Coordinates of C-alpha atoms in Angstrom, one line a residue:
X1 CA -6.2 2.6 13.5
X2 CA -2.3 1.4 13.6
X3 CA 0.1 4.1 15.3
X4 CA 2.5 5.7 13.2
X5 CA 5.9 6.3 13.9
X6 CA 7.8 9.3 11.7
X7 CA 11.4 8.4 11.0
X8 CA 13.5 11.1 10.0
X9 CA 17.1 10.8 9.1
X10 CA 19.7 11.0 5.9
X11 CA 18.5 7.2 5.1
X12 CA 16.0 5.5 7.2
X13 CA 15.8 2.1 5.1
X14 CA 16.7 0.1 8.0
X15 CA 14.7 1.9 10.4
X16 CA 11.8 1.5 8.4
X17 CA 11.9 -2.2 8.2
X18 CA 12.5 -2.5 11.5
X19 CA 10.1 -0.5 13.0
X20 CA 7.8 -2.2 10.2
X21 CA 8.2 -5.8 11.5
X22 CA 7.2 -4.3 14.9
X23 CA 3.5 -3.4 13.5
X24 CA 4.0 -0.1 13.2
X25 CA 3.0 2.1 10.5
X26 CA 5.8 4.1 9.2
X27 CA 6.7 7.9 7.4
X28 CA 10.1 8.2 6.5
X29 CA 11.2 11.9 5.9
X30 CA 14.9 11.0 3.8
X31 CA 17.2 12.2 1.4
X32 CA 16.6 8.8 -0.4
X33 CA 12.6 8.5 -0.4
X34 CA 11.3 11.5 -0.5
X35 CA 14.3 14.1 -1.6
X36 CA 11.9 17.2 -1.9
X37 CA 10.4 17.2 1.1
X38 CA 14.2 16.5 2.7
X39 CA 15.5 19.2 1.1
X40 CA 12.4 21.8 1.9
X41 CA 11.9 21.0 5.6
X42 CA 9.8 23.8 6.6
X43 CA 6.9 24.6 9.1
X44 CA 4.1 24.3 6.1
X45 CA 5.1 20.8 4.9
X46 CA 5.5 19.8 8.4
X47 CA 1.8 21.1 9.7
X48 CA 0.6 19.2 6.3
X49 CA 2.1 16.2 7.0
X50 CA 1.2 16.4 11.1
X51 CA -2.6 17.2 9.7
X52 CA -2.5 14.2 7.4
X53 CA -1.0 11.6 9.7
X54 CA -3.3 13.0 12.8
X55 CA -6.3 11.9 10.8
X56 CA -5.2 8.0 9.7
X57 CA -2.9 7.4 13.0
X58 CA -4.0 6.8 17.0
X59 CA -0.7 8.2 18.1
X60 CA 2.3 9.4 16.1
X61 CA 5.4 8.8 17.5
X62 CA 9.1 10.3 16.1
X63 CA 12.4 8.8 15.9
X64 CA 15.4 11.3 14.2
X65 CA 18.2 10.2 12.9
X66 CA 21.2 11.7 11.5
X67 CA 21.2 14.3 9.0
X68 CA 19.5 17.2 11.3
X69 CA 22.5 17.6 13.0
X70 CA 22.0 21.4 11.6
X71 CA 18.8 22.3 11.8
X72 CA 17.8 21.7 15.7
X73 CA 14.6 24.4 14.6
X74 CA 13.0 21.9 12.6
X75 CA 13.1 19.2 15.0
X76 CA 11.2 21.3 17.8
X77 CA 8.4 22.6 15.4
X78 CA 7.4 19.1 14.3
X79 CA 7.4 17.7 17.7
X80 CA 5.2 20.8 19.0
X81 CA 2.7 20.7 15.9
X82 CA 2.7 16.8 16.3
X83 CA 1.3 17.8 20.1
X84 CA -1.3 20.3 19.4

C-alpha cells in the first residue's frame, strides 16, 4: 500500500504532478477536477472520502492550498476525521 497525500486547493494541477513524481499517491479536492465535491465541502463527503482512502492508503497525508481561505471549519474536520 502507497501513502496518499490529499491536495486541496482552487487548482492543484501542479501539486499533483509534483507530489506524483515523488511516488505518492494523490486525491485532489479542486474547483477544476472534481467541481461538485469543491463546491459541497461538507462533513459527509469528507467522512466518505476519509473512509475510502483509509482502506487503500498506509497513511494519508494533507497539503491545502488556496481557495479555503473562508472556510477554516472544513479544514479542521477533515484533519480530525482523517485521525480517528
Amino acid at each position: 500500500m502507497k501513502e496518499t497525500v490529499i491536495v486541496i486547493g482552487y487548482e492543484t494541477s501542479y501539486l499533483e504532478y509534483k507530489i506524483k513524481s515523488l511516488g505518492y499517491n494523490v486525491f485532489p479536492i479542486s474547483y477544476f477536477s472534481k467541481k461538485n465535491l469543491w463546491k459541497n465541502l461538507n462533513i459527509t463527503n469528507l467522512e466518505k472520502i476519509s473512509r475510502d482512502l483509509k482502506k487503500s492508503s498506509k497513511k494519508i497525508s494533507i497539503i491545502y492550498g488556496s481557495g479555503l481561505e473562508n472556510r477554516p471549519g472544513k479544514i479542521l474536520i477533515f484533519r480530525k476525521k482523517l485521525h480517528q
